Amino acid sequence: MSFFRSKQMKYYSLVIPRESAWMVMDQLGRLGQLHMIDYDPLLPMMNRPFANYVKRCDEALFKLIGIESLLKQFKKNLIHCEDTQKLLDHFRDIQNSRQKPGHTYFDELEQEIERKKNHVQEMSNNLQNLLDRVDSITEQKLVLEKAKEVLGNSIAIPHNVNDYQQLKFGQLIGVIDKEDETRFKRIMFRITKGNAWVNIVDLLPEKQHHQIKTQIDLNRAQQPRCLYVVVYPGMNDQSTLKQKLLKVCDSFAKNRIEYPNSQEAMDNKLRELSIQINEALNLIQMTKKQLDVTLDEFVKEQNGCNCSYFEQLRLYVLKEKYLYVNLNYLMMQGSIFTGYFWLPEGLEAQVEDKLRNAMQNSIDRFPTGQIQEMKPKPGDLAPTYFKLNEVTMPFQEIVNTYGVPRYQEVNPGLFTVITFPFLFGVMFADIAHGFLLLLCGLYVIVWKNQLKKETDSMFNAMIPFRYLLALMGLFAFYNGLIYNDYLSISLDLFGSCYYPKHEEWEREQNCVYPFGIDPVWLASGSSLNFMNSYKMKLAVILGVIHMLFGILMKGANTLYFRNYLDFFCEFIPQLLFMACTFGWMDFLIIMKWLNVYPNGKDPSIIETMINQVLKPMDESATPVFPDNAPLQLILTQWLTVIALVSIPWMLLPKPLILGSSHKKHKVRSEDIDPQQFRKDLQFAISSKSIELFEQEHDSGEIWVHQMIETIEFVLGGISNTASYLRLWALSLAHGQLAEVFYDMCIAGKLDMGGIIGGLMSGYFYIVFALLTFGVLMMMDVMECFLHALRLHWVEFQSKFYKADGYLFVGYSYNKILTEHLK
């Protein structure tokens, strides 16, 4: 029953000597069942004993992130861990084989991570520098080749110094960014006043770095670059024009190249650049090979842990950080650490066994401390702990999103496993749509392991909710069978109880349709009116049953906590009020369904409920009880009286009893210590789960609170019942949308013949499929999901659910490592 109510908790103190603190916490982390309590939540982490160790772990993780970025850059695929328990066993074996204190292993790993990180970073920087050098040399070579083409084709300038001096022309060659091309031309024109010839040619990155990229692919982003050639009049190096041009060129780019004076010098320069490129490429290959070997050490699987060595390092550092964070929850007094924790009942022997193991594994045989059961401090409530599995987890998450259950109160998650998908199915009722949703859930269930490996799959996000999805589809399929609704078409599964006669339908004698709605009703002209009435009444019946069940759970809570005041003064009148009003209405609806009335004498449920209050002494002309109006009148009178009496019953007794109790406590408090009495009273109230307002015992606040509770319940009974009509409204909307899509896309195209008719039918079938998937299978699923969520949070859980607890967070290595798996 640990899912109906949270597990019983016990409060313990923990005393550990400083010398064995790491070993004890390591053993307790493997147990994973202790909820550690921070002795001072307001104390900053930097002021705690092990803040420096936590900082060192963060620094080690930061270094590992740098290594991981290099692994991704060089496309090294890590083998991620799947079995955390196997990895923890490996860590334990390492500790046992070292014959050294356990906490020193992190010191060794820290040094190893630092050393390898520096080594990898140095090789990566060298490789980056070599790549930059190859880029620069390749660009310089390409610039010379392009400049030779430009100068040779544009103007016939002989490559001889004397000829240059005779012609009185000079040139500047270099590289600028593509985005500066227009600005460069404009400035050159203004400086030379149009007396210089400027030519700019694109240097395509794919040609410039093709040879490098075929050998090493580091996804290096390249800025588009351009070659510029400026030919200007005058060869004097000291001329004012040349000095201005040099300043402009140097301001745009740092890569300005001297153009050779002869063809022989050009050939020698190009040959020299080619040799430099080949030498740099050889160095790049050697450096990359060494870097690959070093990075492969991180990727390889080691020690039979089914995961990469890098993952082992990362998860061990995370485990170590988690240990020191929880050690900081303990208070240090000299050489002793003291702290408190909550433990599920029945696990005391396991904790003591872990403490004995810590002593046996300790090299120096230091004492490992002890635990002692204690009474909780006044006002300290135990955490809420449910043992969940893959099926119950998503339903408990639905409940916890609204609020965590109070310790030991009834858990709505148990009932949500069935009621949530069922109410969803009532709104999403369709045989075809429900079956598709069921298939989707079954697909994720069966192929879970394969989908986990496909991180980009849309089904990957559905894995935690696969059982919820399957149940939603199953109940939608089931309710679709009840409504006999298949894509807005009624199915003739069991024949019919009606036969045509004189253009009307006659019902066979004593014929009962086996299951669901007779298809003749959905094919008739009054199908909408019939289904509206049926679905509306069914929604009210389901809603009242759901709320009555919530009120019964409130009674179970009050009895469990021995809060008899709430049981007699709240639960009983609330149950009577709901049963005598809306429960009676449900009974009348079912009675009307079970009986056959003469023509023209069908009773009106709404009129009956109104006359119950406005005409309490008059017999009904069309009673729901066939030919027994006096019995119905007696029942309605008694039920009305009970419902009216229940309202002051909810309002008056509880404040009066608490007010008189407050006076007695006030008289007795004159002879005792007021502060001590306040502590005892607060503890007594918290242990019995009495409402928070009672802790102050202010009679005025009690009256106001009880008045609000009474008004909210009475008015909420009406509004909540009306809220369940969304079961009818959304079911109607779903059916009407399906009918519109079918009529507009398929029904009208079935009569078309020939090739054109076949093509049109195929086209509109695709439109129908897309509309069904996008609107009904996506948007309507989300809409029905949200409305089912609201019915549980507001209408159902408000009847009994306090939702002011907090979750049990076990100190568990398995939990923290599983959360950080990739």
CSV table of N, CA and C in Angstrom, one decimal, residues 46 52 98 102 286 297 392 454 613-614 683 691 719:
chain,number,residue,atom,x,y,z
A,46,MET,N,29.7,28.3,0.5
A,46,MET,CA,31.1,28.6,0.6
A,46,MET,C,31.6,28.7,2.1
A,52,ASN,N,35.5,23.7,-0.4
A,52,ASN,CA,36.7,23.6,-1.3
A,52,ASN,C,36.7,22.4,-2.2
A,98,ARG,N,43.1,-0.4,-3.8
A,98,ARG,CA,44.1,0.7,-3.7
A,98,ARG,C,44.9,0.6,-2.4
A,102,GLY,N,39.9,6.2,0.8
A,102,GLY,CA,39.1,6.4,-0.3
A,102,GLY,C,39.0,7.7,-1.0
A,286,MET,N,51.0,14.6,-38.5
A,286,MET,CA,51.6,14.0,-37.3
A,286,MET,C,51.0,14.4,-36.0
A,297,GLU,N,42.0,7.3,-26.3
A,297,GLU,CA,42.0,6.8,-24.9
A,297,GLU,C,40.8,7.1,-24.1
A,392,THR,N,3.6,3.7,-13.1
A,392,THR,CA,2.9,4.6,-12.2
A,392,THR,C,3.6,6.0,-12.2
A,454,GLU,N,17.9,6.8,-30.8
A,454,GLU,CA,17.6,7.8,-31.8
A,454,GLU,C,17.2,9.1,-31.1
A,613,VAL,N,-37.2,22.0,-4.7
A,613,VAL,CA,-36.9,23.2,-3.8
A,613,VAL,C,-38.1,24.2,-3.9
A,614,LEU,N,-38.6,24.5,-5.0
A,614,LEU,CA,-39.7,25.5,-5.1
A,614,LEU,C,-41.1,25.0,-4.8
A,683,PHE,N,3.3,21.1,18.2
A,683,PHE,CA,3.7,19.8,17.8
A,683,PHE,C,2.5,18.8,17.8
A,691,GLU,N,-5.7,21.6,10.4
A,691,GLU,CA,-5.4,22.7,9.5
A,691,GLU,C,-4.5,23.7,10.1
A,719,SER,N,-20.9,24.3,-9.4
A,719,SER,CA,-20.0,24.6,-10.5
A,719,SER,C,-19.1,23.4,-10.9
